[in-house]
Coordinates of C-alpha atoms (C1' of nucleotides) in Angstrom, one line a residue:
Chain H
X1012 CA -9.5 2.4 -25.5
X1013 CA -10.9 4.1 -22.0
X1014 CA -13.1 6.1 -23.7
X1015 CA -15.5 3.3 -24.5
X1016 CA -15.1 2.6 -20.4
X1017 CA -15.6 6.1 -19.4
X1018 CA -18.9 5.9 -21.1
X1019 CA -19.6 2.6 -19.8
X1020 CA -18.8 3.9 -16.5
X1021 CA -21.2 6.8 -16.8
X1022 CA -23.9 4.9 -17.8
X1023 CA -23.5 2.4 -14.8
X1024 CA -24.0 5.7 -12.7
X1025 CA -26.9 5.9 -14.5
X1026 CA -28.2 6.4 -17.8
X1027 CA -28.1 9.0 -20.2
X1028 CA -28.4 10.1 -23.8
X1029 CA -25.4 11.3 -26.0
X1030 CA -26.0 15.1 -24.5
X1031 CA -26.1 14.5 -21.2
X1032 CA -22.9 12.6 -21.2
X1033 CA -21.4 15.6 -22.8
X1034 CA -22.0 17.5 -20.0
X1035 CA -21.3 15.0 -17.1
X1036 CA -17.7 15.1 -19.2
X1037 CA -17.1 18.9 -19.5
X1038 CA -18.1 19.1 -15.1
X1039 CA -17.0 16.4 -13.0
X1040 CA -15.3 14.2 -15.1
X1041 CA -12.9 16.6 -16.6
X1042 CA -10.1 15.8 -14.0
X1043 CA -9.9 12.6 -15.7
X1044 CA -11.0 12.6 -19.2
X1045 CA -12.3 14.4 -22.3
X1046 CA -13.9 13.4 -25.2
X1047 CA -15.6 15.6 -27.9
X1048 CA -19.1 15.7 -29.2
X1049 CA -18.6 13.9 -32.5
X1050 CA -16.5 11.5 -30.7
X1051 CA -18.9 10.4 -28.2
X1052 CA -22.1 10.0 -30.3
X1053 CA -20.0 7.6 -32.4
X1054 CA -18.6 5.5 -29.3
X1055 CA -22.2 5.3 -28.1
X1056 CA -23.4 3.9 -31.6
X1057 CA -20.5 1.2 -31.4
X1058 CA -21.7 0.1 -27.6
X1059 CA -24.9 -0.2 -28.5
X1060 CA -23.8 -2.3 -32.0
X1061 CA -21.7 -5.0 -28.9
X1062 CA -24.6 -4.6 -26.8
X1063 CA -22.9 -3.2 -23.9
X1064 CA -25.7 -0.8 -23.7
X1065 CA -29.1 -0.4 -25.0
X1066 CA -31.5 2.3 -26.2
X1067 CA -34.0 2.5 -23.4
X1068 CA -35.9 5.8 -24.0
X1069 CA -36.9 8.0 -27.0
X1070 CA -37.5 11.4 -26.5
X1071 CA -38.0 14.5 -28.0
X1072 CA -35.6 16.2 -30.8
X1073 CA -34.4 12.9 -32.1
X1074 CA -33.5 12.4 -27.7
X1075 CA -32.1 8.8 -26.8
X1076 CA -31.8 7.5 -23.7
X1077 CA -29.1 4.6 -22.8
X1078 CA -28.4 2.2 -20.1
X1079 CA -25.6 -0.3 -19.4
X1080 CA -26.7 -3.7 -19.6
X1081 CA -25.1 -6.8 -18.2
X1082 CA -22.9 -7.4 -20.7
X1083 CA -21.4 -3.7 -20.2
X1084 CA -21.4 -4.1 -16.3
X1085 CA -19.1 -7.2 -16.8
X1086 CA -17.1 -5.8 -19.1
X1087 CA -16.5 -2.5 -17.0
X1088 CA -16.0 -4.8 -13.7
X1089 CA -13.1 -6.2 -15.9
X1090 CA -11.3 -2.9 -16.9
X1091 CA -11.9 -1.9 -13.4
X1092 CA -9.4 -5.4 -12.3
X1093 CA -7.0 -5.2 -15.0
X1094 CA -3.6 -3.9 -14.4
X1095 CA -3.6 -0.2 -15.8
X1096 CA -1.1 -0.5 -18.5
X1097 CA 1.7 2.5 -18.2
X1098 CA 0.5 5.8 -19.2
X1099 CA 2.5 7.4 -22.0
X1100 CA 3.4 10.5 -20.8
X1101 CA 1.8 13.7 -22.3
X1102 CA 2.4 17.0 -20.6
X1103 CA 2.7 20.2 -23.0
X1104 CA 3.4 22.1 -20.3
X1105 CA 6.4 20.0 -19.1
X1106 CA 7.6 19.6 -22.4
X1107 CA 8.4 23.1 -23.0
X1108 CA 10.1 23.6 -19.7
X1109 CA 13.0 21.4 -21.0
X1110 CA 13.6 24.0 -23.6
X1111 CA 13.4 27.4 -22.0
X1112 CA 16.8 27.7 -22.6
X1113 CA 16.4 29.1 -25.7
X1114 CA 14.2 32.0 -24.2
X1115 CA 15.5 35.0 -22.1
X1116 CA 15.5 33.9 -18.5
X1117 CA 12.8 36.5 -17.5
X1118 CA 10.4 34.9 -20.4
X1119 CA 11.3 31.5 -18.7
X1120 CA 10.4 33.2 -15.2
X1121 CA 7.3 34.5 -16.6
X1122 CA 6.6 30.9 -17.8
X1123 CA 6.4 29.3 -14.9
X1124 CA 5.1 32.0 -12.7
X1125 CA 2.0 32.0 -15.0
X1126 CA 1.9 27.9 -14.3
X1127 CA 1.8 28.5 -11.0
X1128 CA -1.5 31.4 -11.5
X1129 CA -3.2 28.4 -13.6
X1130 CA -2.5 25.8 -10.5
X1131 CA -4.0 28.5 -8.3
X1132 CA -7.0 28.8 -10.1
X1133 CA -7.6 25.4 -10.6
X1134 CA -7.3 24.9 -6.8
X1135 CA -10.1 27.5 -6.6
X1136 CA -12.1 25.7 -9.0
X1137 CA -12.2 22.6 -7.5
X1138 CA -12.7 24.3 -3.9
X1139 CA -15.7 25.8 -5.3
X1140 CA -17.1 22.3 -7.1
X1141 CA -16.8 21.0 -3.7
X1142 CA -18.7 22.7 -2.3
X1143 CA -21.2 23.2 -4.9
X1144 CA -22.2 19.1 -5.2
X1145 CA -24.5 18.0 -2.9
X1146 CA -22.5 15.0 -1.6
X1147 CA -24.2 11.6 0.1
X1148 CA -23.1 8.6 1.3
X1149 CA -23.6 7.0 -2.3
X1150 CA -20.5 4.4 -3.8
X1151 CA -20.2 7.5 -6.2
X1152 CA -20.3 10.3 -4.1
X1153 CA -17.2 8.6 -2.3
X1154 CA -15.2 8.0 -4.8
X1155 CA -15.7 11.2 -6.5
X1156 CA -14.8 12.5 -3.5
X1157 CA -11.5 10.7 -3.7
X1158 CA -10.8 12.0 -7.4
X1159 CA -11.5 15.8 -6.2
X1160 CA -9.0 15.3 -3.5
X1161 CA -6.6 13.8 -5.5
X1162 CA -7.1 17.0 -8.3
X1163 CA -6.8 19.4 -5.2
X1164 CA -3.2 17.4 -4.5
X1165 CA -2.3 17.9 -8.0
X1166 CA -3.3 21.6 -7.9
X1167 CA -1.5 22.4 -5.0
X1168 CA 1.3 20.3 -5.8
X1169 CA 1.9 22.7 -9.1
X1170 CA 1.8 25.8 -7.5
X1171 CA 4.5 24.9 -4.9
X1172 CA 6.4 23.7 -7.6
X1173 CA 5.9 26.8 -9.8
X1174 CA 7.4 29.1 -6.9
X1175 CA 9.5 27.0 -6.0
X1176 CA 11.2 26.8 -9.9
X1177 CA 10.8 30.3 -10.0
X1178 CA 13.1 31.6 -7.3
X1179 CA 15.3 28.9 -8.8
X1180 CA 15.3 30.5 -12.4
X1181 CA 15.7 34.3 -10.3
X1182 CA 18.6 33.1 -8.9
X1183 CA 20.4 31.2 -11.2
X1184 CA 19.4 32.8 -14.6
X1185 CA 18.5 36.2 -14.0
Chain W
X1472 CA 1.2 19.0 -32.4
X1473 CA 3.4 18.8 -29.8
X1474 CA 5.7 15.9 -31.2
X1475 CA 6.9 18.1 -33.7
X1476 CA 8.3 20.5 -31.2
X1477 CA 9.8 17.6 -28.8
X1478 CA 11.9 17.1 -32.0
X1479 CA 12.6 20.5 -32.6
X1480 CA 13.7 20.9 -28.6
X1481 CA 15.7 17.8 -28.7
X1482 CA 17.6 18.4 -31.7
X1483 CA 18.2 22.2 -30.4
X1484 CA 20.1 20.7 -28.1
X1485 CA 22.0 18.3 -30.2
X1486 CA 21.9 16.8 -33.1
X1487 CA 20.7 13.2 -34.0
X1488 CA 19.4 11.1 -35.8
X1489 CA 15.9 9.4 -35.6
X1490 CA 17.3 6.0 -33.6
X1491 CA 19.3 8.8 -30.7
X1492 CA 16.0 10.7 -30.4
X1493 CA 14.0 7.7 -30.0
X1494 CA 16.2 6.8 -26.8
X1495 CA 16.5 10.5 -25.4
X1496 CA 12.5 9.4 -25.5
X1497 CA 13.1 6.8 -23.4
X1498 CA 14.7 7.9 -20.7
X1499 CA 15.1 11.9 -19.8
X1500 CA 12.1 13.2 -22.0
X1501 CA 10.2 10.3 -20.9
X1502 CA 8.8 12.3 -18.5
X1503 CA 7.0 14.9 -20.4
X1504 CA 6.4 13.5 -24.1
X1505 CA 6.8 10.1 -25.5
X1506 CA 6.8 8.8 -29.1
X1507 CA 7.0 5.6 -31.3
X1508 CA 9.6 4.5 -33.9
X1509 CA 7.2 4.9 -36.6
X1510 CA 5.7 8.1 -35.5
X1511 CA 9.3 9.8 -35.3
X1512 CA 10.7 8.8 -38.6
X1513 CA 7.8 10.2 -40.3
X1514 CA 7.9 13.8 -38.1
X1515 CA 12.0 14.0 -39.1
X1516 CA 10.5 13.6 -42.4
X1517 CA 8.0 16.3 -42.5
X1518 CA 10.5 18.3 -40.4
X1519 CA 12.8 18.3 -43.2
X1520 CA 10.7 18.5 -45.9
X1521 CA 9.4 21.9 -44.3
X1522 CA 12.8 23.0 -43.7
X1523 CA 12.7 23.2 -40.3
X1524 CA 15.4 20.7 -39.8
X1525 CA 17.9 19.2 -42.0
X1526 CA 19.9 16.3 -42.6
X1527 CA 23.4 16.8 -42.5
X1528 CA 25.4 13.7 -42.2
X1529 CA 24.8 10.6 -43.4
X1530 CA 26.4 7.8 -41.4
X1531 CA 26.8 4.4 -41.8
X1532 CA 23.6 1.9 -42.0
X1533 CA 21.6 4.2 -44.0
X1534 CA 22.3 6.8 -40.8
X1535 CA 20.5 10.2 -41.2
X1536 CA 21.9 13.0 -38.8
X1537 CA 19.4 16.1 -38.0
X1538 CA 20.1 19.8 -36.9
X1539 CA 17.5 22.2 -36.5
X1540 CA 17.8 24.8 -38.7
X1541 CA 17.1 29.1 -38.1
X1542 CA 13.5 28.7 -39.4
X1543 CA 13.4 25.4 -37.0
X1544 CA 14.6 27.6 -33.9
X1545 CA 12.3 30.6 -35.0
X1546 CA 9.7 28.0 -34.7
X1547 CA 10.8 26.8 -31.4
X1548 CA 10.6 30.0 -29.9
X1549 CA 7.3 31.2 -31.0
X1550 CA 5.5 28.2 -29.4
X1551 CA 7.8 28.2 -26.1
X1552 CA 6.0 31.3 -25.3
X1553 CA 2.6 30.9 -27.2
X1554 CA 0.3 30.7 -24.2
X1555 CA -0.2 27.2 -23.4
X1556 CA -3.4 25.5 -24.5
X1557 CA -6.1 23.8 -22.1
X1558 CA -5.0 20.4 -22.2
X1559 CA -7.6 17.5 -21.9
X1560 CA -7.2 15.6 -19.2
X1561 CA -6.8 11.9 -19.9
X1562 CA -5.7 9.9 -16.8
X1563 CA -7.0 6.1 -17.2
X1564 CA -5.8 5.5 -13.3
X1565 CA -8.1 8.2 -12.1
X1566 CA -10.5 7.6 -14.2
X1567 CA -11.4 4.1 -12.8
X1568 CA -11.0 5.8 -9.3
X1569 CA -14.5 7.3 -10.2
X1570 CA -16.2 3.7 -10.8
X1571 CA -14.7 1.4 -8.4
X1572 CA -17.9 1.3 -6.5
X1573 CA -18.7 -1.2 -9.2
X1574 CA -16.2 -3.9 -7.1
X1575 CA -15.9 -5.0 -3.5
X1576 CA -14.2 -2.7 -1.2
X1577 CA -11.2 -4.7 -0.4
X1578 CA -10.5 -4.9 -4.4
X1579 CA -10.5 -0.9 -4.8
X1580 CA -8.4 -0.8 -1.6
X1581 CA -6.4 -3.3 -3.8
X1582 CA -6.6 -0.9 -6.4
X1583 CA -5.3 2.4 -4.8
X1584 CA -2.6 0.8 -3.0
X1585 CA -1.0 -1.0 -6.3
X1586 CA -1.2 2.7 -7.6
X1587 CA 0.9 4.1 -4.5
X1588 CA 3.6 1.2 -4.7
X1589 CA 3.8 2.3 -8.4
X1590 CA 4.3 6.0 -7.4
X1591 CA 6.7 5.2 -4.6
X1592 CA 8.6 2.9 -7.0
X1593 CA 8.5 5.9 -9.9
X1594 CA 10.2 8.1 -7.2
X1595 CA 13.5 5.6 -6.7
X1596 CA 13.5 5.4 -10.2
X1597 CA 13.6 9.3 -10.5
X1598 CA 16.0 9.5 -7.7
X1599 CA 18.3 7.0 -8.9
X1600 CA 18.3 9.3 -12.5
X1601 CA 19.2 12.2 -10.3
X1602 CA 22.3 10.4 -9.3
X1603 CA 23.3 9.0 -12.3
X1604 CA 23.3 12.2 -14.9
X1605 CA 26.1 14.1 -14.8
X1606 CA 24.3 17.6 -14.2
X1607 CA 26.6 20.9 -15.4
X1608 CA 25.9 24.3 -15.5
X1609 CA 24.3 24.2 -18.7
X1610 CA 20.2 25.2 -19.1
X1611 CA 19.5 21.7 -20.5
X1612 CA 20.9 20.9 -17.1
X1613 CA 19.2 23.5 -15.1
X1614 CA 16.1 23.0 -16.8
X1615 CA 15.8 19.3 -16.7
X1616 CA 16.5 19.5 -13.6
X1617 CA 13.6 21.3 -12.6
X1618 CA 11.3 19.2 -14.6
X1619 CA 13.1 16.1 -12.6
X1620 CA 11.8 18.1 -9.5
X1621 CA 8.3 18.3 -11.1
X1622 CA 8.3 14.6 -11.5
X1623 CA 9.8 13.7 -7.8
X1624 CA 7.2 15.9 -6.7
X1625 CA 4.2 14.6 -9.0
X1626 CA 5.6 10.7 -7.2
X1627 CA 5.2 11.9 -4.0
X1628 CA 2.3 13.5 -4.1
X1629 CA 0.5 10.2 -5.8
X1630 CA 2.2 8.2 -3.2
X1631 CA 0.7 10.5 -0.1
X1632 CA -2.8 10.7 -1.8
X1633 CA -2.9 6.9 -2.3
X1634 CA -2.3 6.2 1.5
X1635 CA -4.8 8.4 2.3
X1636 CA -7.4 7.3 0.3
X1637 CA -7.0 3.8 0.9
X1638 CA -7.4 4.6 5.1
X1639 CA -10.6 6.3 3.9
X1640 CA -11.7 3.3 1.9
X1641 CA -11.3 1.1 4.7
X1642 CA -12.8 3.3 7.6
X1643 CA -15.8 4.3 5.1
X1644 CA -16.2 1.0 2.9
X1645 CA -14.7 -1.7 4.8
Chain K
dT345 C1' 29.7 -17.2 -37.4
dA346 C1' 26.2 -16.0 -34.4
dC347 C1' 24.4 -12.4 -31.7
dT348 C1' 23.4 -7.9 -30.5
dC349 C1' 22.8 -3.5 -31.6
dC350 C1' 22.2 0.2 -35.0
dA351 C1' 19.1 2.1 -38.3
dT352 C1' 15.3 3.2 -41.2
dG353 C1' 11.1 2.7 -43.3
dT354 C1' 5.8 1.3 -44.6
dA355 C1' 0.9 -0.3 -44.0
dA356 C1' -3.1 -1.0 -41.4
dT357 C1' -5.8 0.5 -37.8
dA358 C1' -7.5 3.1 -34.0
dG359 C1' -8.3 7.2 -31.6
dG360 C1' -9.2 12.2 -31.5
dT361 C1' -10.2 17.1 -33.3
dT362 C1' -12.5 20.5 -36.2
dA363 C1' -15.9 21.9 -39.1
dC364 C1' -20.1 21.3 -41.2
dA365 C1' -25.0 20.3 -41.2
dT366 C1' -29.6 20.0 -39.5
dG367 C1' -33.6 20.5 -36.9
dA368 C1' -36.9 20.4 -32.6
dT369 C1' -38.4 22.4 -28.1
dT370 C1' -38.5 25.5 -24.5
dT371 C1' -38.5 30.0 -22.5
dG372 C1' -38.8 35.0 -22.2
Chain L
dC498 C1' -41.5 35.4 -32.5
dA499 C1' -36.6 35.4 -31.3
dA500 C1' -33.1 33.3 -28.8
dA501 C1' -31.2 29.8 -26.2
dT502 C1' -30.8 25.2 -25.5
dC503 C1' -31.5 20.5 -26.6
dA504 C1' -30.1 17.0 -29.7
dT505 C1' -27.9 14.1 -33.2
dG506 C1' -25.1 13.1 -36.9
dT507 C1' -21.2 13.0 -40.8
dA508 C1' -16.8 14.1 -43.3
dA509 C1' -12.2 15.4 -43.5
dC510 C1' -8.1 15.5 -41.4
dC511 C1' -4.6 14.7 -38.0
dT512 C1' -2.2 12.0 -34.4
dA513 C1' -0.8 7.7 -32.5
dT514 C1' -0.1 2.6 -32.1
dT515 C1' 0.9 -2.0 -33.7
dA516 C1' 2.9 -5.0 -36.8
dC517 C1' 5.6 -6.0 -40.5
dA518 C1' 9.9 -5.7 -43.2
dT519 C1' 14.7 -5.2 -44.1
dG520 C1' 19.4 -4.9 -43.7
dG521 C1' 24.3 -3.1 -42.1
dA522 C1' 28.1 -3.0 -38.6
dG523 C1' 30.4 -4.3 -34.5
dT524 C1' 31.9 -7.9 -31.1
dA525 C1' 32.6 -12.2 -28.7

DNA sequence: TACTCCATGTAATAGGTTACATGATTTG
DNA sequence: CAAATCATGTAACCTATTACATGGAGTA
């Protein structure tokens, strides 16, 4: 259930209505998680039934403002201790590499090259969202900082991969 | 739906029933897709209501072996090379990477480096597999064996960014 | 015979996506 | 005034997890 964590994580950043979340989710966040519109105005109504947050401001169009309150800072502090259970492992992309054998080899080439185009471009991506945030010395500048790092890794990490398993299939398959 | 075509992959290979898919699961796929009992016995189903598998042997305890059948392959192949959707990013690890200024310095330091003795432990585990599958010359040998590559790769990487970050946590944080 | 492993299934619940529906406010 | 953006909500459907339920076959 991170999504209710995510969202209690935001609002300790500070708070936000349903709309703004969206779009904290779609920029920075998106190396880590997604949710969808319907999705989190429904989360939000749930937190706010436990009390983990609070309405704090109404404004126009229907507009509502939340805040963590103490309740949700404990209970974020807690996720934020607990062991992170093991992830099941979900990776489309992966997936369908154990199966290209049922494609030509030069589809299978093409495959992966085009992995390794999407790796670049999220490397470029991420170079650019670095430097278009105006970083401080704030607890959330820093560890976002750490998360954009870890993406650039991740980024680079697939591309080198993607050559690298590319040359393989040339030589090997055809 | 990406289950569905695990289970079309994996019985492409070889046929099986739903108890032999639900350990290939567990150890090679494990890596790339993962599924419950109850979620595969009720995919075979659809599977082989839709024709795209079918049982054909019936073994002992109420055994139920699968094959993929033409229209299953036909499948198979048209989403190998359907252009790979966006997929959302759901990482609970990183995800609390964003909020640990919530907690004391020396507990996210905690934090980061539990995640690289988990990524340096992931790689032995990945090397020992290495080592103890027979590899041949087949392409669900060559294949896998890439996406083995993928994983070593993914672990070191985790394991280099973890060090890193948690230097920076302590020269920056205390 | 007891234990382990093989083997399949269902029900309840939770989490996530897509589509539909509606309307206010701001800006050019 | 038209268009873009702000803003929330609901319904239907699909996907995934947990727990429950049952029993056959092989082996020490």
């Amino acid at each position: 259930m991170s999504l209710r964590h995510a969202v209690l994580g935001m609002l300790a950043d500070a708070p936000g209505s349903g709309y703004d979340l969206l779009k904290r989710f779609e920029s920075r966040e998106n190396n880590a998680w997604s949710a969808t519109q319907s999705q989190l105005y429904g989360e939000l109504g749930k937190l706010a039934q436990t009390g983990l947050i609070e309405m704090t401001v109404a404004g126009p169009r229907g507009r509502k403002e939340y805040a963590i309150t103490e309740a949700g800072r404990h209970e974020l502090r807690e996720w934020l201790l607990d062991p992170v259970p093991p992830q099941p492992a979900r990776n489309e992309t992966l997936l369908r590499m154990y199966f290209l054998g049922e494609v030509e080899p030069a589809q299978a080439r093409e495959y992966v090259r085009r992995q390794g185009a999407e790796a670049e471009e999220q490397a470029e991506r991420l170079d650019a969202l670095d430097e278009a945030i105006p970083w401080d010395d704030s607890d959330r500048s820093f560890y976002g900082r750490l998360v954009l790092e870890w993406g650039k890794r991740y980024a680079a990490m697939q591309r080198e991969w993607a050559d690298w398993a590319e040359h393989r299939i040339r030589a090997n398959r055809g």
